[in-house]
JSON list of C-alpha atoms in Angstrom, two decimals:
[
{"chain": "A", "resi": 1, "resn": "MET", "atom": "CA", "xyz": [91.82, 128.46, 67.13]},
{"chain": "A", "resi": 2, "resn": "LEU", "atom": "CA", "xyz": [95.26, 126.42, 66.96]},
{"chain": "A", "resi": 3, "resn": "PRO", "atom": "CA", "xyz": [95.56, 125.93, 62.73]},
{"chain": "A", "resi": 4, "resn": "PHE", "atom": "CA", "xyz": [95.18, 122.51, 61.88]},
{"chain": "A", "resi": 5, "resn": "HIS", "atom": "CA", "xyz": [98.40, 120.38, 62.54]},
{"chain": "A", "resi": 6, "resn": "HIS", "atom": "CA", "xyz": [98.96, 116.31, 61.06]},
{"chain": "A", "resi": 7, "resn": "ARG", "atom": "CA", "xyz": [99.67, 115.11, 64.57]},
{"chain": "A", "resi": 8, "resn": "ASP", "atom": "CA", "xyz": [96.92, 117.09, 66.33]},
{"chain": "A", "resi": 9, "resn": "PRO", "atom": "CA", "xyz": [93.45, 117.99, 63.74]},
{"chain": "A", "resi": 10, "resn": "GLY", "atom": "CA", "xyz": [92.23, 120.02, 67.11]},
{"chain": "A", "resi": 11, "resn": "ILE", "atom": "CA", "xyz": [88.91, 121.38, 66.07]},
{"chain": "A", "resi": 12, "resn": "VAL", "atom": "CA", "xyz": [89.11, 119.75, 62.28]},
{"chain": "A", "resi": 13, "resn": "GLY", "atom": "CA", "xyz": [89.97, 116.25, 63.23]},
{"chain": "A", "resi": 14, "resn": "LEU", "atom": "CA", "xyz": [86.52, 116.30, 66.07]},
{"chain": "A", "resi": 15, "resn": "LEU", "atom": "CA", "xyz": [84.41, 117.91, 63.62]},
{"chain": "A", "resi": 16, "resn": "THR", "atom": "CA", "xyz": [85.69, 114.53, 61.10]},
{"chain": "A", "resi": 17, "resn": "SER", "atom": "CA", "xyz": [85.22, 112.72, 63.57]},
{"chain": "A", "resi": 18, "resn": "ASP", "atom": "CA", "xyz": [83.14, 108.87, 63.48]},
{"chain": "A", "resi": 19, "resn": "ARG", "atom": "CA", "xyz": [83.45, 108.16, 66.80]},
{"chain": "A", "resi": 20, "resn": "LEU", "atom": "CA", "xyz": [81.36, 110.55, 68.55]},
{"chain": "A", "resi": 21, "resn": "PRO", "atom": "CA", "xyz": [79.33, 108.97, 71.24]},
{"chain": "A", "resi": 22, "resn": "PRO", "atom": "CA", "xyz": [75.58, 108.23, 69.66]},
{"chain": "A", "resi": 23, "resn": "GLY", "atom": "CA", "xyz": [73.24, 110.59, 70.07]},
{"chain": "A", "resi": 24, "resn": "ARG", "atom": "CA", "xyz": [76.19, 113.28, 70.95]},
{"chain": "A", "resi": 25, "resn": "HIS", "atom": "CA", "xyz": [76.30, 116.46, 68.79]},
{"chain": "A", "resi": 26, "resn": "ILE", "atom": "CA", "xyz": [78.86, 118.91, 68.18]},
{"chain": "A", "resi": 27, "resn": "PHE", "atom": "CA", "xyz": [78.13, 122.18, 67.80]},
{"chain": "A", "resi": 28, "resn": "TYR", "atom": "CA", "xyz": [80.68, 125.13, 66.84]},
{"chain": "A", "resi": 29, "resn": "GLY", "atom": "CA", "xyz": [80.52, 128.82, 65.54]},
{"chain": "A", "resi": 30, "resn": "MET", "atom": "CA", "xyz": [81.70, 130.40, 62.89]},
{"chain": "A", "resi": 31, "resn": "ILE", "atom": "CA", "xyz": [81.68, 134.64, 62.31]},
{"chain": "A", "resi": 32, "resn": "SER", "atom": "CA", "xyz": [80.58, 135.12, 59.09]},
{"chain": "A", "resi": 33, "resn": "ASP", "atom": "CA", "xyz": [81.01, 138.53, 58.72]},
{"chain": "A", "resi": 34, "resn": "GLY", "atom": "CA", "xyz": [83.82, 139.11, 55.89]},
{"chain": "A", "resi": 35, "resn": "MET", "atom": "CA", "xyz": [86.48, 139.81, 57.50]},
{"chain": "A", "resi": 36, "resn": "HIS", "atom": "CA", "xyz": [86.71, 137.67, 60.35]},
{"chain": "A", "resi": 37, "resn": "THR", "atom": "CA", "xyz": [87.19, 134.02, 58.49]},
{"chain": "A", "resi": 38, "resn": "ASN", "atom": "CA", "xyz": [88.74, 133.47, 54.87]},
{"chain": "A", "resi": 39, "resn": "PRO", "atom": "CA", "xyz": [85.89, 132.51, 52.29]},
{"chain": "A", "resi": 40, "resn": "ALA", "atom": "CA", "xyz": [88.35, 129.14, 52.53]},
{"chain": "A", "resi": 41, "resn": "ALA", "atom": "CA", "xyz": [87.57, 128.18, 56.30]},
{"chain": "A", "resi": 42, "resn": "LEU", "atom": "CA", "xyz": [84.07, 129.11, 56.56]},
{"chain": "A", "resi": 43, "resn": "ARG", "atom": "CA", "xyz": [83.78, 126.73, 53.22]},
{"chain": "A", "resi": 44, "resn": "ILE", "atom": "CA", "xyz": [86.51, 123.64, 54.98]},
{"chain": "A", "resi": 45, "resn": "ALA", "atom": "CA", "xyz": [84.27, 124.06, 58.37]},
{"chain": "A", "resi": 46, "resn": "HIS", "atom": "CA", "xyz": [80.78, 123.62, 56.31]},
{"chain": "A", "resi": 47, "resn": "ARG", "atom": "CA", "xyz": [81.50, 121.03, 54.67]},
{"chain": "A", "resi": 48, "resn": "ALA", "atom": "CA", "xyz": [83.34, 119.34, 57.45]},
{"chain": "A", "resi": 49, "resn": "HIS", "atom": "CA", "xyz": [80.46, 119.20, 59.58]},
{"chain": "A", "resi": 50, "resn": "PRO", "atom": "CA", "xyz": [77.30, 122.07, 58.46]},
{"chain": "A", "resi": 51, "resn": "GLN", "atom": "CA", "xyz": [74.84, 119.61, 60.54]},
{"chain": "A", "resi": 52, "resn": "GLY", "atom": "CA", "xyz": [76.68, 121.30, 63.20]},
{"chain": "A", "resi": 53, "resn": "LEU", "atom": "CA", "xyz": [77.39, 125.70, 62.06]},
{"chain": "A", "resi": 54, "resn": "VAL", "atom": "CA", "xyz": [76.13, 128.27, 64.09]},
{"chain": "A", "resi": 55, "resn": "LEU", "atom": "CA", "xyz": [76.32, 131.56, 62.22]},
{"chain": "A", "resi": 56, "resn": "VAL", "atom": "CA", "xyz": [77.62, 134.29, 64.43]},
{"chain": "A", "resi": 57, "resn": "THR", "atom": "CA", "xyz": [77.47, 138.01, 64.17]},
{"chain": "A", "resi": 58, "resn": "ASP", "atom": "CA", "xyz": [80.28, 139.06, 66.26]},
{"chain": "A", "resi": 59, "resn": "ALA", "atom": "CA", "xyz": [78.00, 142.34, 66.18]},
{"chain": "A", "resi": 60, "resn": "VAL", "atom": "CA", "xyz": [79.25, 145.23, 68.51]},
{"chain": "A", "resi": 61, "resn": "PRO", "atom": "CA", "xyz": [76.80, 147.57, 69.58]},
{"chain": "A", "resi": 62, "resn": "ALA", "atom": "CA", "xyz": [77.67, 150.10, 67.04]},
{"chain": "A", "resi": 63, "resn": "LEU", "atom": "CA", "xyz": [75.21, 148.18, 64.87]},
{"chain": "A", "resi": 64, "resn": "GLY", "atom": "CA", "xyz": [72.69, 150.26, 63.05]},
{"chain": "A", "resi": 65, "resn": "LEU", "atom": "CA", "xyz": [74.75, 153.20, 64.04]},
{"chain": "A", "resi": 66, "resn": "GLY", "atom": "CA", "xyz": [76.56, 154.61, 60.39]},
{"chain": "A", "resi": 67, "resn": "ASN", "atom": "CA", "xyz": [80.03, 155.92, 60.18]},
{"chain": "A", "resi": 68, "resn": "GLY", "atom": "CA", "xyz": [81.72, 158.02, 61.93]},
{"chain": "A", "resi": 69, "resn": "ARG", "atom": "CA", "xyz": [82.15, 158.11, 66.20]},
{"chain": "A", "resi": 70, "resn": "HIS", "atom": "CA", "xyz": [80.66, 156.59, 68.72]},
{"chain": "A", "resi": 71, "resn": "THR", "atom": "CA", "xyz": [80.66, 155.99, 72.49]},
{"chain": "A", "resi": 72, "resn": "LEU", "atom": "CA", "xyz": [79.98, 153.00, 73.37]},
{"chain": "A", "resi": 73, "resn": "GLY", "atom": "CA", "xyz": [79.97, 152.20, 77.41]},
{"chain": "A", "resi": 74, "resn": "GLN", "atom": "CA", "xyz": [83.51, 153.67, 78.01]},
{"chain": "A", "resi": 75, "resn": "GLN", "atom": "CA", "xyz": [84.73, 152.82, 74.40]},
{"chain": "A", "resi": 76, "resn": "GLU", "atom": "CA", "xyz": [84.58, 155.53, 71.66]},
{"chain": "A", "resi": 77, "resn": "VAL", "atom": "CA", "xyz": [84.64, 153.37, 68.57]},
{"chain": "A", "resi": 78, "resn": "GLU", "atom": "CA", "xyz": [85.54, 154.89, 64.52]},
{"chain": "A", "resi": 79, "resn": "VAL", "atom": "CA", "xyz": [82.60, 152.76, 61.91]},
{"chain": "A", "resi": 80, "resn": "ASP", "atom": "CA", "xyz": [83.22, 152.52, 58.75]},
{"chain": "A", "resi": 81, "resn": "GLY", "atom": "CA", "xyz": [81.23, 150.63, 56.63]},
{"chain": "A", "resi": 82, "resn": "LEU", "atom": "CA", "xyz": [80.82, 146.80, 58.93]},
{"chain": "A", "resi": 83, "resn": "THR", "atom": "CA", "xyz": [84.32, 147.09, 60.92]},
{"chain": "A", "resi": 84, "resn": "ALA", "atom": "CA", "xyz": [84.33, 148.98, 64.51]},
{"chain": "A", "resi": 85, "resn": "TYR", "atom": "CA", "xyz": [87.42, 150.38, 65.26]},
{"chain": "A", "resi": 86, "resn": "VAL", "atom": "CA", "xyz": [88.81, 151.48, 68.55]},
{"chain": "A", "resi": 87, "resn": "ALA", "atom": "CA", "xyz": [89.09, 155.52, 67.64]},
{"chain": "A", "resi": 88, "resn": "GLY", "atom": "CA", "xyz": [92.04, 156.60, 66.71]},
{"chain": "A", "resi": 89, "resn": "THR", "atom": "CA", "xyz": [93.46, 153.36, 65.71]},
{"chain": "A", "resi": 90, "resn": "LYS", "atom": "CA", "xyz": [93.35, 150.02, 63.58]},
{"chain": "A", "resi": 91, "resn": "THR", "atom": "CA", "xyz": [92.87, 147.56, 66.21]},
{"chain": "A", "resi": 92, "resn": "LEU", "atom": "CA", "xyz": [89.20, 146.58, 65.14]},
{"chain": "A", "resi": 93, "resn": "SER", "atom": "CA", "xyz": [86.29, 146.76, 67.83]},
{"chain": "A", "resi": 94, "resn": "GLY", "atom": "CA", "xyz": [84.00, 144.03, 66.21]},
{"chain": "A", "resi": 95, "resn": "SER", "atom": "CA", "xyz": [81.80, 143.61, 63.31]},
{"chain": "A", "resi": 96, "resn": "ILE", "atom": "CA", "xyz": [78.68, 145.70, 62.62]},
{"chain": "A", "resi": 97, "resn": "ALA", "atom": "CA", "xyz": [77.21, 143.59, 60.35]},
{"chain": "A", "resi": 98, "resn": "PRO", "atom": "CA", "xyz": [73.50, 142.17, 61.05]},
{"chain": "A", "resi": 99, "resn": "MET", "atom": "CA", "xyz": [72.63, 138.36, 60.23]},
{"chain": "A", "resi": 100, "resn": "ASP", "atom": "CA", "xyz": [71.41, 138.38, 56.89]},
{"chain": "A", "resi": 101, "resn": "VAL", "atom": "CA", "xyz": [74.67, 140.03, 55.83]},
{"chain": "A", "resi": 102, "resn": "CYS", "atom": "CA", "xyz": [76.01, 136.83, 57.84]},
{"chain": "A", "resi": 103, "resn": "ILE", "atom": "CA", "xyz": [73.82, 134.47, 55.10]},
{"chain": "A", "resi": 104, "resn": "ARG", "atom": "CA", "xyz": [74.68, 136.37, 51.97]},
{"chain": "A", "resi": 105, "resn": "HIS", "atom": "CA", "xyz": [78.59, 136.25, 53.07]},
{"chain": "A", "resi": 106, "resn": "PHE", "atom": "CA", "xyz": [78.63, 133.10, 53.47]},
{"chain": "A", "resi": 107, "resn": "LEU", "atom": "CA", "xyz": [75.93, 131.93, 51.13]},
{"chain": "A", "resi": 108, "resn": "GLN", "atom": "CA", "xyz": [78.25, 132.99, 48.53]},
{"chain": "A", "resi": 109, "resn": "ALA", "atom": "CA", "xyz": [81.85, 132.06, 50.07]},
{"chain": "A", "resi": 110, "resn": "THR", "atom": "CA", "xyz": [80.83, 128.33, 50.48]},
{"chain": "A", "resi": 111, "resn": "GLY", "atom": "CA", "xyz": [78.08, 127.42, 48.20]},
{"chain": "A", "resi": 112, "resn": "CYS", "atom": "CA", "xyz": [75.81, 126.22, 50.35]},
{"chain": "A", "resi": 113, "resn": "SER", "atom": "CA", "xyz": [71.64, 126.22, 49.63]},
{"chain": "A", "resi": 114, "resn": "ILE", "atom": "CA", "xyz": [70.43, 128.68, 50.98]},
{"chain": "A", "resi": 115, "resn": "GLU", "atom": "CA", "xyz": [68.06, 126.20, 53.23]},
{"chain": "A", "resi": 116, "resn": "SER", "atom": "CA", "xyz": [71.56, 125.34, 54.98]},
{"chain": "A", "resi": 117, "resn": "ALA", "atom": "CA", "xyz": [73.00, 128.65, 55.19]},
{"chain": "A", "resi": 118, "resn": "LEU", "atom": "CA", "xyz": [69.57, 129.58, 57.02]},
{"chain": "A", "resi": 119, "resn": "GLU", "atom": "CA", "xyz": [69.39, 126.91, 59.63]},
{"chain": "A", "resi": 120, "resn": "ALA", "atom": "CA", "xyz": [73.23, 127.55, 60.35]},
{"chain": "A", "resi": 121, "resn": "ALA", "atom": "CA", "xyz": [71.31, 130.77, 61.36]},
{"chain": "A", "resi": 122, "resn": "SER", "atom": "CA", "xyz": [68.46, 129.50, 62.98]},
{"chain": "A", "resi": 123, "resn": "LEU", "atom": "CA", "xyz": [67.83, 125.73, 63.57]},
{"chain": "A", "resi": 124, "resn": "HIS", "atom": "CA", "xyz": [71.19, 125.20, 64.60]},
{"chain": "A", "resi": 125, "resn": "PRO", "atom": "CA", "xyz": [71.44, 127.71, 67.85]},
{"chain": "A", "resi": 126, "resn": "ALA", "atom": "CA", "xyz": [68.29, 126.43, 68.49]},
{"chain": "A", "resi": 127, "resn": "GLN", "atom": "CA", "xyz": [69.35, 122.64, 68.30]},
{"chain": "A", "resi": 128, "resn": "LEU", "atom": "CA", "xyz": [72.57, 123.96, 70.53]},
{"chain": "A", "resi": 129, "resn": "LEU", "atom": "CA", "xyz": [70.73, 125.82, 73.05]},
{"chain": "A", "resi": 130, "resn": "GLY", "atom": "CA", "xyz": [67.88, 122.51, 73.19]},
{"chain": "A", "resi": 131, "resn": "LEU", "atom": "CA", "xyz": [65.41, 125.06, 72.57]},
{"chain": "A", "resi": 132, "resn": "GLU", "atom": "CA", "xyz": [64.18, 123.43, 68.64]},
{"chain": "A", "resi": 133, "resn": "LYS", "atom": "CA", "xyz": [60.95, 122.38, 69.74]},
{"chain": "A", "resi": 134, "resn": "ARG", "atom": "CA", "xyz": [60.45, 126.36, 70.24]},
{"chain": "A", "resi": 135, "resn": "LYS", "atom": "CA", "xyz": [62.97, 128.38, 67.89]},
{"chain": "A", "resi": 136, "resn": "GLY", "atom": "CA", "xyz": [64.89, 128.19, 64.80]},
{"chain": "A", "resi": 137, "resn": "THR", "atom": "CA", "xyz": [61.13, 126.28, 63.30]},
{"chain": "A", "resi": 138, "resn": "LEU", "atom": "CA", "xyz": [58.08, 127.35, 61.50]},
{"chain": "A", "resi": 139, "resn": "ASP", "atom": "CA", "xyz": [55.91, 124.12, 63.40]},
{"chain": "A", "resi": 140, "resn": "PHE", "atom": "CA", "xyz": [52.89, 124.04, 64.84]},
{"chain": "A", "resi": 141, "resn": "GLY", "atom": "CA", "xyz": [53.59, 125.04, 69.37]},
{"chain": "A", "resi": 142, "resn": "ALA", "atom": "CA", "xyz": [56.94, 127.24, 68.28]},
{"chain": "A", "resi": 143, "resn": "ASP", "atom": "CA", "xyz": [56.89, 130.82, 69.81]},
{"chain": "A", "resi": 144, "resn": "ALA", "atom": "CA", "xyz": [56.48, 131.84, 66.36]},
{"chain": "A", "resi": 145, "resn": "ASP", "atom": "CA", "xyz": [59.39, 134.67, 66.19]},
{"chain": "A", "resi": 146, "resn": "PHE", "atom": "CA", "xyz": [60.83, 135.00, 62.56]},
{"chain": "A", "resi": 147, "resn": "VAL", "atom": "CA", "xyz": [61.73, 137.36, 60.11]},
{"chain": "A", "resi": 148, "resn": "VAL", "atom": "CA", "xyz": [60.13, 137.59, 56.36]},
{"chain": "A", "resi": 149, "resn": "LEU", "atom": "CA", "xyz": [63.41, 138.19, 53.72]},
{"chain": "A", "resi": 150, "resn": "ASP", "atom": "CA", "xyz": [63.69, 138.85, 50.10]},
{"chain": "A", "resi": 151, "resn": "ASP", "atom": "CA", "xyz": [64.73, 137.09, 47.17]},
{"chain": "A", "resi": 152, "resn": "SER", "atom": "CA", "xyz": [68.62, 138.40, 47.86]},
{"chain": "A", "resi": 153, "resn": "LEU", "atom": "CA", "xyz": [68.04, 137.99, 51.26]},
{"chain": "A", "resi": 154, "resn": "HIS", "atom": "CA", "xyz": [67.50, 141.29, 53.37]},
{"chain": "A", "resi": 155, "resn": "VAL", "atom": "CA", "xyz": [65.36, 141.53, 56.30]},
{"chain": "A", "resi": 156, "resn": "ARG", "atom": "CA", "xyz": [62.06, 142.32, 55.06]},
{"chain": "A", "resi": 157, "resn": "ALA", "atom": "CA", "xyz": [59.71, 142.54, 58.72]},
{"chain": "A", "resi": 158, "resn": "THR", "atom": "CA", "xyz": [60.87, 140.67, 62.29]},
{"chain": "A", "resi": 159, "resn": "TYR", "atom": "CA", "xyz": [58.13, 138.98, 63.82]},
{"chain": "A", "resi": 160, "resn": "ILE", "atom": "CA", "xyz": [57.47, 138.08, 67.92]},
{"chain": "A", "resi": 161, "resn": "SER", "atom": "CA", "xyz": [55.20, 135.69, 68.87]},
{"chain": "A", "resi": 162, "resn": "GLY", "atom": "CA", "xyz": [53.90, 136.06, 65.65]},
{"chain": "A", "resi": 163, "resn": "GLU", "atom": "CA", "xyz": [53.26, 139.64, 66.30]},
{"chain": "A", "resi": 164, "resn": "LEU", "atom": "CA", "xyz": [54.86, 142.26, 63.78]},
{"chain": "A", "resi": 165, "resn": "VAL", "atom": "CA", "xyz": [57.10, 144.02, 65.82]},
{"chain": "A", "resi": 166, "resn": "TRP", "atom": "CA", "xyz": [59.51, 146.52, 62.69]},
{"chain": "A", "resi": 167, "resn": "GLN", "atom": "CA", "xyz": [59.17, 146.03, 58.79]},
{"chain": "A", "resi": 168, "resn": "ALA", "atom": "CA", "xyz": [61.70, 147.90, 56.26]},
{"chain": "A", "resi": 169, "resn": "ASP", "atom": "CA", "xyz": [60.40, 151.23, 54.71]},
{"chain": "A", "resi": 170, "resn": "GLU", "atom": "CA", "xyz": [60.34, 149.80, 52.04]},
{"chain": "A", "resi": 171, "resn": "ALA", "atom": "CA", "xyz": [58.03, 147.28, 53.03]},
{"chain": "A", "resi": 172, "resn": "LYS", "atom": "CA", "xyz": [55.27, 149.32, 53.86]},
{"chain": "A", "resi": 173, "resn": "GLN", "atom": "CA", "xyz": [54.00, 151.08, 51.71]}
]
């Protein structure tokens, strides 16, 4: 993304524009994994245009594999915490932060409401794709794809079409 410039404000100017045609909505993605985007940039983006913000994970297939060396396709990566590097280097291969980590980081960085953070991860992506009647909502007639979160916003269970497909070990007891 190009930096903000007073004569060419770029994305910042677009997000704060009052000249959008009626019925036109702007959506934009922000990676909120704690390493790709500075917390101040997340705050600015959220304050400029919260209704169009879509949280993105940038998670690579190493998500869930744990620390160590893994082969992903033809590339070897080293996982260290929530980061994946090209093996033997410090070149970033991608994040392995799941969406709940991104939501918690976004919430902490922006100070927004829990509802706003959850909408950025669910409703806004559905709206962007034109699927808001079926996805990103718990309205009657929707697909009933949802996650159950605890008070700390950690995933406890996942449902697809109303059927439990995954449950945290602690929740099974």
